[in-house]
Amino acid sequence: MNVLKVGVVGTGAIGREHIERITNKLIGAKVTAVTDINEANAAKAAAICGARVEKDSAAVVNAADVDAVLVCSWGPAHAASVLQAIAAGKPVFCEKPLATTADDCKKIVDAEVAGGKHLVQVGFMRRYDKGYLQMKKIIDSGEMGAPLLVHCAHRNASVDKSYDTPMAVNDTAVHEIDVLHWLINDEYVSAQVIIGKSTKHTHSKLKDPQFIILRTKGGITIDIEIFVNCKFGYDIQCEVCCEEGVIRMPEPSFPTLRKDKYRSVYIEQDWRWRFADAYDVEVQDWINSAIKGEVKGPTAWDGYMVAVTSDALVQSQQTGQTVPIAAGERPEFYNTRL
Ligand code: NAP
């Protein structure tokens, strides 16, 4: 296969961004079919790449000229499309979340394991970000000794009025939940959310900021500040304290300005720009792997783990208590894709 023929289910914001990058930026793939419940969005997407519009997800997945499937639809619709792709034996890249319930994620895990073939990659793009990759390389080398503590912050300048307290976990912290256990090669055993004083810039349905604590099987404690009305920008911080020293994620690089008695550096304002390179690397890697008949990156089990951990955190938001994370044993099938 020289060129991977991709079918896209869901052509809203990120669906069209991925179509744009596959068509105009990346190599080795072309989009041949698209679908969306919103016909205007599907038509806009088809115009970007010259694909045809199909009536629904099943028609895209089962089309003869679709080798691999990209699922970018509304979260609750993800599971059905991913299961269709597994049934068709086609590689499927599913934007996060894999599914909106842990039960649906588990159905996907069970279907993939039963099929005996790795097909699913979940769109947690931070694993492709240069800063996290540099940190992981240092941690894996062992030169800093064992990780002991992880401090993180996920800050947005502001959020939409419809954003509420559970979304701090389900929409925002999910990225840290996925990337951190991968970064430190460990698994979560308990989750807690501490909610204190809220900013005056929030509203009655959103407690902001929130402080998350995750503990791991290996005894590492992780804290994550989620602050989505921080006002000043999109700011992602990660610091790992190890036995021999501290590793800090590099800041995005911008020129330092000297002006009017001050030295200043721009702070990124939007996640699209902060992780633009990571999205490109992630989708290119998916294309390259699919052409070789392989699947890499975050697995369906990782998607399930994120769902179980998120459920525990949302439960803790209501009680403040520490909630155990009971995901069960990772199937042997996934041990080759750690
Ligand atoms: P979006 O712009 O709202 O696009 C979603 C598409 O699904 C829209 O065309 C929407 O149509 C359609 N849709 C709405 N209701 C539906 C339904 N009941 N059944 C099927 N489709 C429906 O959202 P997005 O920002 O592209 O996000 C899509 C997915 O990508 C989400 O799961 C999101 O979490 C994920 N995402 C991931 C990242 C990341 O960092 N990895 C970033 C952004 C988004 P309407 O326009 O008519 O509503």
mmCIF file of C-alpha atoms and ligand atoms in Angstrom:
data_model
loop_
_atom_site.group_PDB
_atom_site.id
_atom_site.type_symbol
_atom_site.label_atom_id
_atom_site.label_comp_id
_atom_site.label_asym_id
_atom_site.label_seq_id
_atom_site.Cartn_x
_atom_site.Cartn_y
_atom_site.Cartn_z
ATOM 1 C CA MET A 1 0.000 0.000 0.000
ATOM 2 C CA ASN A 2 1.590 3.306 -1.066
ATOM 3 C CA VAL A 3 -1.149 5.677 -0.021
ATOM 4 C CA LEU A 4 -3.415 5.013 2.951
ATOM 5 C CA LYS A 5 -7.062 5.707 2.080
ATOM 6 C CA VAL A 6 -8.720 7.270 5.122
ATOM 7 C CA GLY A 7 -12.420 7.545 5.980
ATOM 8 C CA VAL A 8 -13.366 10.280 8.468
ATOM 9 C CA VAL A 9 -16.380 10.020 10.786
ATOM 10 C CA GLY A 10 -17.128 13.413 12.327
ATOM 11 C CA THR A 11 -16.160 16.580 10.528
ATOM 12 C CA GLY A 12 -16.501 19.280 13.188
ATOM 13 C CA ALA A 13 -13.540 21.372 14.356
ATOM 14 C CA ILE A 14 -10.885 18.722 14.965
ATOM 15 C CA GLY A 15 -12.167 16.444 12.178
ATOM 16 C CA ARG A 16 -11.611 19.215 9.650
ATOM 17 C CA GLU A 17 -8.220 20.095 11.183
ATOM 18 C CA HIS A 18 -7.067 16.473 10.772
ATOM 19 C CA ILE A 19 -8.422 16.381 7.194
ATOM 20 C CA GLU A 20 -6.554 19.607 6.451
ATOM 21 C CA ARG A 21 -3.275 18.218 7.843
ATOM 22 C CA ILE A 22 -3.651 14.876 6.016
ATOM 23 C CA THR A 23 -4.444 16.669 2.748
ATOM 24 C CA ASN A 24 -2.030 19.603 2.842
ATOM 25 C CA LYS A 25 0.739 18.862 5.321
ATOM 26 C CA LEU A 26 1.386 15.169 5.962
ATOM 27 C CA ILE A 27 2.437 12.470 3.523
ATOM 28 C CA GLY A 28 1.250 8.955 2.689
ATOM 29 C CA ALA A 29 -2.540 9.318 3.045
ATOM 30 C CA LYS A 30 -5.600 10.787 1.396
ATOM 31 C CA VAL A 31 -9.151 11.157 2.672
ATOM 32 C CA THR A 32 -11.595 9.325 0.414
ATOM 33 C CA ALA A 33 -14.895 9.415 2.361
ATOM 34 C CA VAL A 34 -16.386 11.531 5.154
ATOM 35 C CA THR A 35 -19.608 11.630 7.137
ATOM 36 C CA ASP A 36 -21.245 13.747 9.819
ATOM 37 C CA ILE A 37 -24.695 14.136 11.284
ATOM 38 C CA ASN A 38 -24.227 17.824 10.422
ATOM 39 C CA GLU A 39 -24.405 17.779 6.608
ATOM 40 C CA ALA A 40 -22.980 21.282 6.235
ATOM 41 C CA ASN A 41 -19.864 20.222 8.179
ATOM 42 C CA ALA A 42 -19.504 17.097 6.029
ATOM 43 C CA ALA A 43 -19.772 19.174 2.835
ATOM 44 C CA LYS A 44 -17.128 21.638 4.119
ATOM 45 C CA ALA A 45 -14.807 18.745 4.929
ATOM 46 C CA ALA A 46 -15.358 17.083 1.548
ATOM 47 C CA ALA A 47 -14.453 20.364 -0.139
ATOM 48 C CA ILE A 48 -11.072 20.453 1.669
ATOM 49 C CA CYS A 49 -9.966 17.046 0.409
ATOM 50 C CA GLY A 50 -12.150 16.121 -2.583
ATOM 51 C CA ALA A 51 -13.706 13.156 -0.739
ATOM 52 C CA ARG A 52 -17.271 11.941 -1.158
ATOM 53 C CA VAL A 53 -19.868 12.314 1.592
ATOM 54 C CA GLU A 54 -21.314 9.037 2.898
ATOM 55 C CA LYS A 55 -24.650 8.731 4.708
ATOM 56 C CA ASP A 56 -23.327 7.384 8.009
ATOM 57 C CA SER A 57 -20.420 5.896 9.960
ATOM 58 C CA ALA A 58 -21.054 2.291 8.814
ATOM 59 C CA ALA A 59 -20.973 3.369 5.153
ATOM 60 C CA VAL A 60 -17.581 5.076 5.677
ATOM 61 C CA VAL A 61 -16.064 2.219 7.695
ATOM 62 C CA ASN A 62 -17.164 -0.476 5.249
ATOM 63 C CA ALA A 63 -16.362 1.399 2.020
ATOM 64 C CA ALA A 64 -14.046 -0.538 -0.303
ATOM 65 C CA ASP A 65 -11.827 2.523 -0.755
ATOM 66 C CA VAL A 66 -11.343 3.082 2.997
ATOM 67 C CA ASP A 67 -8.272 1.336 4.477
ATOM 68 C CA ALA A 68 -8.337 3.069 7.874
ATOM 69 C CA VAL A 69 -10.799 5.148 9.887
ATOM 70 C CA LEU A 70 -10.440 8.449 11.771
ATOM 71 C CA VAL A 71 -13.200 9.014 14.355
ATOM 72 C CA CYS A 72 -13.647 12.686 15.294
ATOM 73 C CA SER A 73 -17.368 12.803 15.997
ATOM 74 C CA TRP A 74 -19.229 13.850 19.119
ATOM 75 C CA GLY A 75 -17.908 11.761 22.085
ATOM 76 C CA PRO A 76 -21.051 9.632 22.680
ATOM 77 C CA ALA A 77 -20.917 8.489 19.031
ATOM 78 C CA HIS A 78 -17.291 7.248 19.211
ATOM 79 C CA ALA A 79 -17.885 3.717 20.546
ATOM 80 C CA ALA A 80 -20.242 2.652 17.725
ATOM 81 C CA SER A 81 -17.780 3.741 15.006
ATOM 82 C CA VAL A 82 -14.761 2.144 16.728
ATOM 83 C CA LEU A 83 -16.654 -1.156 17.120
ATOM 84 C CA GLN A 84 -17.628 -1.027 13.424
ATOM 85 C CA ALA A 85 -13.963 -0.550 12.470
ATOM 86 C CA ILE A 86 -12.855 -3.471 14.679
ATOM 87 C CA ALA A 87 -15.555 -5.669 13.084
ATOM 88 C CA ALA A 88 -14.267 -4.622 9.643
ATOM 89 C CA GLY A 89 -10.643 -5.353 10.679
ATOM 90 C CA LYS A 90 -9.523 -1.781 9.852
ATOM 91 C CA PRO A 91 -7.118 0.401 11.878
ATOM 92 C CA VAL A 92 -9.015 3.142 13.698
ATOM 93 C CA PHE A 93 -7.732 6.356 15.228
ATOM 94 C CA CYS A 94 -10.320 7.657 17.707
ATOM 95 C CA GLU A 95 -10.098 11.169 19.094
ATOM 96 C CA LYS A 96 -10.366 11.260 22.870
ATOM 97 C CA PRO A 97 -12.486 10.070 24.625
ATOM 98 C CA LEU A 98 -12.448 6.486 23.361
ATOM 99 C CA ALA A 99 -16.029 6.359 24.676
ATOM 100 C CA THR A 100 -17.940 8.414 27.211
ATOM 101 C CA THR A 101 -18.463 5.535 29.690
ATOM 102 C CA ALA A 102 -16.015 3.016 31.134
ATOM 103 C CA ASP A 103 -18.451 0.228 30.134
ATOM 104 C CA ASP A 104 -18.343 1.269 26.469
ATOM 105 C CA CYS A 105 -14.528 1.515 26.593
ATOM 106 C CA LYS A 106 -14.421 -2.012 28.040
ATOM 107 C CA LYS A 107 -16.641 -3.287 25.184
ATOM 108 C CA ILE A 108 -14.070 -1.904 22.744
ATOM 109 C CA VAL A 109 -11.195 -3.528 24.676
ATOM 110 C CA ASP A 110 -13.050 -6.869 24.696
ATOM 111 C CA ALA A 111 -13.842 -6.669 20.965
ATOM 112 C CA GLU A 112 -10.216 -5.837 20.066
ATOM 113 C CA VAL A 113 -8.811 -8.606 22.282
ATOM 114 C CA ALA A 114 -11.342 -11.123 20.877
ATOM 115 C CA GLY A 115 -10.320 -10.144 17.321
ATOM 116 C CA GLY A 116 -6.685 -10.782 18.291
ATOM 117 C CA LYS A 117 -5.371 -7.858 16.220
ATOM 118 C CA HIS A 118 -4.231 -4.404 17.343
ATOM 119 C CA LEU A 119 -6.417 -1.864 15.531
ATOM 120 C CA VAL A 120 -7.245 0.980 17.940
ATOM 121 C CA GLN A 121 -5.251 4.144 18.694
ATOM 122 C CA VAL A 122 -6.727 6.840 20.962
ATOM 123 C CA GLY A 123 -5.990 10.496 20.174
ATOM 124 C CA PHE A 124 -4.037 11.522 23.263
ATOM 125 C CA MET A 125 -1.562 13.706 21.387
ATOM 126 C CA ARG A 126 0.572 14.774 24.340
ATOM 127 C CA ARG A 127 2.554 11.538 24.033
ATOM 128 C CA TYR A 128 3.840 13.024 20.749
ATOM 129 C CA ASP A 129 4.793 16.412 22.238
ATOM 130 C CA LYS A 130 8.533 17.074 22.154
ATOM 131 C CA GLY A 131 8.689 18.251 25.797
ATOM 132 C CA TYR A 132 7.020 15.147 27.229
ATOM 133 C CA LEU A 133 9.107 12.901 24.932
ATOM 134 C CA GLN A 134 12.327 14.561 26.151
ATOM 135 C CA MET A 135 11.262 14.070 29.773
ATOM 136 C CA LYS A 136 10.341 10.425 29.171
ATOM 137 C CA LYS A 137 13.710 9.720 27.577
ATOM 138 C CA ILE A 138 15.475 11.076 30.681
ATOM 139 C CA ILE A 139 13.206 9.140 33.080
ATOM 140 C CA ASP A 140 13.631 5.891 31.101
ATOM 141 C CA SER A 141 17.433 6.321 31.028
ATOM 142 C CA GLY A 142 17.468 6.045 34.837
ATOM 143 C CA GLU A 143 20.031 8.869 35.155
ATOM 144 C CA MET A 144 17.728 10.845 37.493
ATOM 145 C CA GLY A 145 16.844 7.848 39.659
ATOM 146 C CA ALA A 146 13.280 6.814 40.402
ATOM 147 C CA PRO A 147 10.458 9.391 40.070
ATOM 148 C CA LEU A 148 8.955 10.250 43.484
ATOM 149 C CA LEU A 149 6.553 13.133 42.938
ATOM 150 C CA VAL A 150 4.945 14.788 39.897
ATOM 151 C CA HIS A 151 3.614 18.384 39.964
ATOM 152 C CA CYS A 152 1.449 19.554 37.074
ATOM 153 C CA ALA A 153 -0.755 22.470 36.093
ATOM 154 C CA HIS A 154 -3.294 22.669 33.283
ATOM 155 C CA ARG A 155 -4.470 26.263 32.927
ATOM 156 C CA ASN A 156 -6.761 27.845 30.342
ATOM 157 C CA ALA A 157 -7.316 31.604 30.058
ATOM 158 C CA SER A 158 -11.097 31.083 30.105
ATOM 159 C CA VAL A 159 -13.760 28.554 29.126
ATOM 160 C CA ASP A 160 -17.216 28.594 27.642
ATOM 161 C CA LYS A 161 -20.189 29.227 29.969
ATOM 162 C CA SER A 162 -21.409 25.636 29.368
ATOM 163 C CA TYR A 163 -18.210 24.213 30.974
ATOM 164 C CA ASP A 164 -19.062 22.787 34.423
ATOM 165 C CA THR A 165 -17.275 21.105 37.364
ATOM 166 C CA PRO A 166 -17.146 17.510 35.946
ATOM 167 C CA MET A 167 -15.653 18.871 32.691
ATOM 168 C CA ALA A 168 -12.516 19.862 34.620
ATOM 169 C CA VAL A 169 -11.897 16.103 34.734
ATOM 170 C CA ASN A 170 -13.658 14.792 31.612
ATOM 171 C CA ASP A 171 -12.486 17.476 29.172
ATOM 172 C CA THR A 172 -9.339 18.885 30.738
ATOM 173 C CA ALA A 173 -7.523 16.549 33.181
ATOM 174 C CA VAL A 174 -7.993 13.583 30.805
ATOM 175 C CA HIS A 175 -4.865 14.669 28.964
ATOM 176 C CA GLU A 176 -2.756 14.564 32.152
ATOM 177 C CA ILE A 177 -4.417 11.277 33.196
ATOM 178 C CA ASP A 178 -3.251 9.662 29.965
ATOM 179 C CA VAL A 179 0.184 11.176 29.580
ATOM 180 C CA LEU A 180 1.410 10.927 33.187
ATOM 181 C CA HIS A 181 1.146 7.157 33.735
ATOM 182 C CA TRP A 182 2.892 6.694 30.377
ATOM 183 C CA LEU A 183 5.580 9.206 31.388
ATOM 184 C CA ILE A 184 6.437 7.502 34.687
ATOM 185 C CA ASN A 185 5.658 3.896 33.627
ATOM 186 C CA ASP A 186 3.178 3.310 36.440
ATOM 187 C CA GLU A 187 -0.542 2.764 37.089
ATOM 188 C CA TYR A 188 -3.020 4.727 39.182
ATOM 189 C CA VAL A 189 -4.486 3.180 42.327
ATOM 190 C CA SER A 190 -6.452 6.095 43.819
ATOM 191 C CA ALA A 191 -7.851 9.486 42.929
ATOM 192 C CA GLN A 192 -8.903 12.548 44.895
ATOM 193 C CA VAL A 193 -10.103 16.054 44.050
ATOM 194 C CA ILE A 194 -9.716 18.890 46.549
ATOM 195 C CA ILE A 195 -11.963 21.853 45.861
ATOM 196 C CA GLY A 196 -11.246 25.069 47.732
ATOM 197 C CA LYS A 197 -11.863 28.729 47.113
ATOM 198 C CA SER A 198 -13.091 29.538 43.596
ATOM 199 C CA THR A 199 -12.035 32.480 41.463
ATOM 200 C CA LYS A 200 -14.481 35.363 41.040
ATOM 201 C CA HIS A 201 -14.160 34.723 37.278
ATOM 202 C CA THR A 202 -16.162 31.469 37.414
ATOM 203 C CA HIS A 203 -19.920 30.783 37.721
ATOM 204 C CA SER A 204 -22.200 28.721 39.978
ATOM 205 C CA LYS A 205 -21.832 25.422 38.020
ATOM 206 C CA LEU A 206 -18.025 25.458 37.878
ATOM 207 C CA LYS A 207 -15.675 25.134 40.859
ATOM 208 C CA ASP A 208 -12.405 26.622 39.652
ATOM 209 C CA PRO A 209 -9.553 25.921 40.360
ATOM 210 C CA GLN A 210 -9.507 22.247 41.401
ATOM 211 C CA PHE A 211 -6.612 20.249 42.825
ATOM 212 C CA ILE A 212 -6.268 16.607 41.768
ATOM 213 C CA ILE A 213 -4.187 14.000 43.576
ATOM 214 C CA LEU A 214 -3.415 10.644 41.959
ATOM 215 C CA ARG A 215 -1.439 7.889 43.652
ATOM 216 C CA THR A 216 0.262 5.082 41.770
ATOM 217 C CA LYS A 217 0.953 1.408 42.303
ATOM 218 C CA GLY A 218 4.668 2.246 42.599
ATOM 219 C CA GLY A 219 3.974 4.782 45.386
ATOM 220 C CA ILE A 220 4.347 7.995 43.338
ATOM 221 C CA THR A 221 2.107 10.946 44.287
ATOM 222 C CA ILE A 222 0.928 13.218 41.453
ATOM 223 C CA ASP A 223 -0.731 16.603 41.919
ATOM 224 C CA ILE A 224 -2.485 18.457 39.103
ATOM 225 C CA GLU A 225 -3.868 21.983 39.329
ATOM 226 C CA ILE A 226 -6.782 22.461 36.932
ATOM 227 C CA PHE A 227 -7.503 26.200 36.583
ATOM 228 C CA VAL A 228 -9.603 27.044 33.538
ATOM 229 C CA ASN A 229 -10.244 30.754 34.166
ATOM 230 C CA CYS A 230 -6.641 31.705 34.959
ATOM 231 C CA LYS A 231 -6.933 34.753 32.642
ATOM 232 C CA PHE A 232 -3.355 34.885 31.385
ATOM 233 C CA GLY A 233 -3.127 32.076 28.805
ATOM 234 C CA TYR A 234 -2.937 28.349 28.035
ATOM 235 C CA ASP A 235 -0.271 27.070 30.375
ATOM 236 C CA ILE A 236 0.807 23.441 30.733
ATOM 237 C CA GLN A 237 3.370 22.671 33.426
ATOM 238 C CA CYS A 238 4.947 19.371 34.425
ATOM 239 C CA GLU A 239 7.766 18.727 36.874
ATOM 240 C CA VAL A 240 8.981 15.301 38.006
ATOM 241 C CA CYS A 241 10.967 15.083 41.258
ATOM 242 C CA CYS A 242 13.319 12.110 41.157
ATOM 243 C CA GLU A 243 15.851 10.632 43.588
ATOM 244 C CA GLU A 244 18.791 12.403 41.911
ATOM 245 C CA GLY A 245 17.171 15.685 40.856
ATOM 246 C CA VAL A 246 14.212 17.384 39.187
ATOM 247 C CA ILE A 247 13.087 17.278 35.538
ATOM 248 C CA ARG A 248 10.991 20.193 34.312
ATOM 249 C CA MET A 249 9.154 20.262 30.976
ATOM 250 C CA PRO A 250 10.546 22.948 28.639
ATOM 251 C CA GLU A 251 8.363 26.016 28.040
ATOM 252 C CA PRO A 252 7.284 26.715 24.432
ATOM 253 C CA SER A 253 9.951 28.864 22.848
ATOM 254 C CA PHE A 254 9.225 32.561 22.136
ATOM 255 C CA PRO A 255 11.552 35.561 21.879
ATOM 256 C CA THR A 256 12.279 37.533 25.045
ATOM 257 C CA LEU A 257 11.203 41.153 24.686
ATOM 258 C CA ARG A 258 12.911 44.054 26.472
ATOM 259 C CA LYS A 259 10.608 47.064 26.456
ATOM 260 C CA ASP A 260 9.465 49.860 28.783
ATOM 261 C CA LYS A 261 11.650 48.714 31.711
ATOM 262 C CA TYR A 262 10.418 45.077 31.493
ATOM 263 C CA ARG A 263 11.766 41.784 30.141
ATOM 264 C CA SER A 264 8.839 39.605 28.940
ATOM 265 C CA VAL A 265 8.010 36.400 27.036
ATOM 266 C CA TYR A 266 4.690 35.655 25.316
ATOM 267 C CA ILE A 267 2.513 32.920 26.867
ATOM 268 C CA GLU A 268 0.647 30.616 24.439
ATOM 269 C CA GLN A 269 -3.095 31.333 24.394
ATOM 270 C CA ASP A 270 -4.600 28.289 22.728
ATOM 271 C CA TRP A 271 -4.184 24.476 22.950
ATOM 272 C CA ARG A 272 -4.346 24.197 19.136
ATOM 273 C CA TRP A 273 -1.082 26.128 18.838
ATOM 274 C CA ARG A 274 0.556 24.721 21.970
ATOM 275 C CA PHE A 275 0.199 21.168 20.640
ATOM 276 C CA ALA A 276 0.137 21.834 16.864
ATOM 277 C CA ASP A 277 3.376 19.923 16.250
ATOM 278 C CA ALA A 278 2.215 17.029 18.452
ATOM 279 C CA TYR A 279 -0.975 16.609 16.369
ATOM 280 C CA ASP A 280 1.088 16.514 13.163
ATOM 281 C CA VAL A 281 3.535 13.929 14.547
ATOM 282 C CA GLU A 282 0.695 11.853 16.017
ATOM 283 C CA VAL A 283 -1.348 11.608 12.803
ATOM 284 C CA GLN A 284 1.763 11.080 10.629
ATOM 285 C CA ASP A 285 2.834 8.244 12.939
ATOM 286 C CA TRP A 286 -0.643 6.679 12.661
ATOM 287 C CA ILE A 287 -0.460 6.860 8.848
ATOM 288 C CA ASN A 288 3.064 5.402 8.715
ATOM 289 C CA SER A 289 2.116 2.580 11.076
ATOM 290 C CA ALA A 290 -1.133 1.729 9.257
ATOM 291 C CA ILE A 291 0.723 1.513 5.941
ATOM 292 C CA LYS A 292 3.023 -1.067 7.571
ATOM 293 C CA GLY A 293 0.038 -2.939 9.037
ATOM 294 C CA GLU A 294 0.922 -1.775 12.576
ATOM 295 C CA VAL A 295 -0.801 0.265 15.286
ATOM 296 C CA LYS A 296 1.092 2.274 17.919
ATOM 297 C CA GLY A 297 0.311 4.966 20.493
ATOM 298 C CA PRO A 298 -2.309 5.018 23.252
ATOM 299 C CA THR A 299 -4.326 1.789 23.265
ATOM 300 C CA ALA A 300 -7.987 0.990 23.863
ATOM 301 C CA TRP A 301 -6.858 -0.183 27.332
ATOM 302 C CA ASP A 302 -5.350 3.283 27.925
ATOM 303 C CA GLY A 303 -8.684 4.800 26.835
ATOM 304 C CA TYR A 304 -10.482 2.518 29.309
ATOM 305 C CA MET A 305 -8.021 3.400 32.128
ATOM 306 C CA VAL A 306 -8.624 7.110 31.526
ATOM 307 C CA ALA A 307 -12.400 6.529 31.737
ATOM 308 C CA VAL A 308 -12.136 4.567 35.007
ATOM 309 C CA THR A 309 -9.782 7.167 36.529
ATOM 310 C CA SER A 310 -12.049 10.026 35.395
ATOM 311 C CA ASP A 311 -15.076 8.336 36.985
ATOM 312 C CA ALA A 312 -13.172 8.059 40.294
ATOM 313 C CA LEU A 313 -12.192 11.741 40.130
ATOM 314 C CA VAL A 314 -15.749 12.900 39.356
ATOM 315 C CA GLN A 315 -16.942 10.823 42.336
ATOM 316 C CA SER A 316 -14.312 12.514 44.508
ATOM 317 C CA GLN A 317 -15.408 15.970 43.287
ATOM 318 C CA GLN A 318 -18.706 15.292 45.045
ATOM 319 C CA THR A 319 -17.315 13.890 48.326
ATOM 320 C CA GLY A 320 -13.719 15.114 48.586
ATOM 321 C CA GLN A 321 -12.801 11.533 49.542
ATOM 322 C CA THR A 322 -10.018 9.430 48.042
ATOM 323 C CA VAL A 323 -11.562 6.919 45.618
ATOM 324 C CA PRO A 324 -9.822 3.645 44.716
ATOM 325 C CA ILE A 325 -9.310 2.969 41.007
ATOM 326 C CA ALA A 326 -10.437 -0.531 40.135
ATOM 327 C CA ALA A 327 -9.773 -1.218 36.481
ATOM 328 C CA GLY A 328 -8.728 -4.851 36.838
ATOM 329 C CA GLU A 329 -5.649 -6.420 35.250
ATOM 330 C CA ARG A 330 -4.431 -5.153 31.887
ATOM 331 C CA PRO A 331 -4.939 -7.964 29.347
ATOM 332 C CA GLU A 332 -1.662 -9.575 28.246
ATOM 333 C CA PHE A 333 -2.646 -8.540 24.676
ATOM 334 C CA TYR A 334 -1.709 -4.894 25.491
ATOM 335 C CA ASN A 335 1.658 -5.612 27.126
ATOM 336 C CA THR A 336 3.403 -5.415 23.749
ATOM 337 C CA ARG A 337 2.233 -1.810 23.281
ATOM 338 C CA LEU A 338 3.414 -0.118 26.479
HETATM 339 P P1 NAP B 1 -17.319 19.602 17.197
HETATM 340 O O1 NAP B 1 -16.687 20.739 16.492
HETATM 341 O O2 NAP B 1 -18.573 19.856 17.977
HETATM 342 O O3 NAP B 1 -17.572 18.448 16.127
HETATM 343 C C1 NAP B 1 -18.277 17.281 16.423
HETATM 344 C C2 NAP B 1 -19.136 16.907 15.210
HETATM 345 O O4 NAP B 1 -20.043 15.883 15.630
HETATM 346 C C3 NAP B 1 -19.963 18.092 14.679
HETATM 347 O O5 NAP B 1 -20.060 18.062 13.277
HETATM 348 C C4 NAP B 1 -21.286 17.817 15.356
HETATM 349 O O6 NAP B 1 -22.390 18.410 14.657
HETATM 350 C C5 NAP B 1 -21.377 16.326 15.304
HETATM 351 N N1 NAP B 1 -22.408 15.823 16.239
HETATM 352 C C6 NAP B 1 -23.156 16.536 17.097
HETATM 353 N N2 NAP B 1 -24.062 15.759 17.699
HETATM 354 C C7 NAP B 1 -23.888 14.530 17.213
HETATM 355 C C8 NAP B 1 -24.532 13.304 17.424
HETATM 356 N N3 NAP B 1 -25.553 13.192 18.259
HETATM 357 N N4 NAP B 1 -24.100 12.213 16.742
HETATM 358 C C9 NAP B 1 -23.076 12.312 15.885
HETATM 359 N N5 NAP B 1 -22.433 13.475 15.623
HETATM 360 C C10 NAP B 1 -22.827 14.571 16.276
HETATM 361 O O7 NAP B 1 -16.304 18.947 18.216
HETATM 362 P P2 NAP B 1 -14.705 18.802 18.061
HETATM 363 O O8 NAP B 1 -14.059 19.881 18.830
HETATM 364 O O9 NAP B 1 -14.345 18.605 16.654
HETATM 365 O O10 NAP B 1 -14.473 17.456 18.894
HETATM 366 C C11 NAP B 1 -14.708 16.174 18.344
HETATM 367 C C12 NAP B 1 -14.048 15.114 19.231
HETATM 368 O O11 NAP B 1 -12.657 15.358 19.261
HETATM 369 C C13 NAP B 1 -14.516 15.177 20.688
HETATM 370 O O12 NAP B 1 -14.595 13.878 21.205
HETATM 371 C C14 NAP B 1 -13.423 15.971 21.379
HETATM 372 O O13 NAP B 1 -13.284 15.632 22.760
HETATM 373 C C15 NAP B 1 -12.209 15.535 20.595
HETATM 374 N N6 NAP B 1 -11.146 16.551 20.619
HETATM 375 C C16 NAP B 1 -9.901 16.162 20.996
HETATM 376 C C17 NAP B 1 -8.902 17.101 21.081
HETATM 377 C C18 NAP B 1 -7.524 16.711 21.526
HETATM 378 O O14 NAP B 1 -6.808 17.537 22.069
HETATM 379 N N7 NAP B 1 -7.083 15.485 21.300
HETATM 380 C C19 NAP B 1 -9.144 18.432 20.760
HETATM 381 C C20 NAP B 1 -10.421 18.778 20.343
HETATM 382 C C21 NAP B 1 -11.418 17.831 20.272
HETATM 383 P P3 NAP B 1 -22.953 19.846 15.145
HETATM 384 O O15 NAP B 1 -21.979 20.843 14.662
HETATM 385 O O16 NAP B 1 -24.283 19.939 14.479
HETATM 386 O O17 NAP B 1 -23.071 19.775 16.645
#
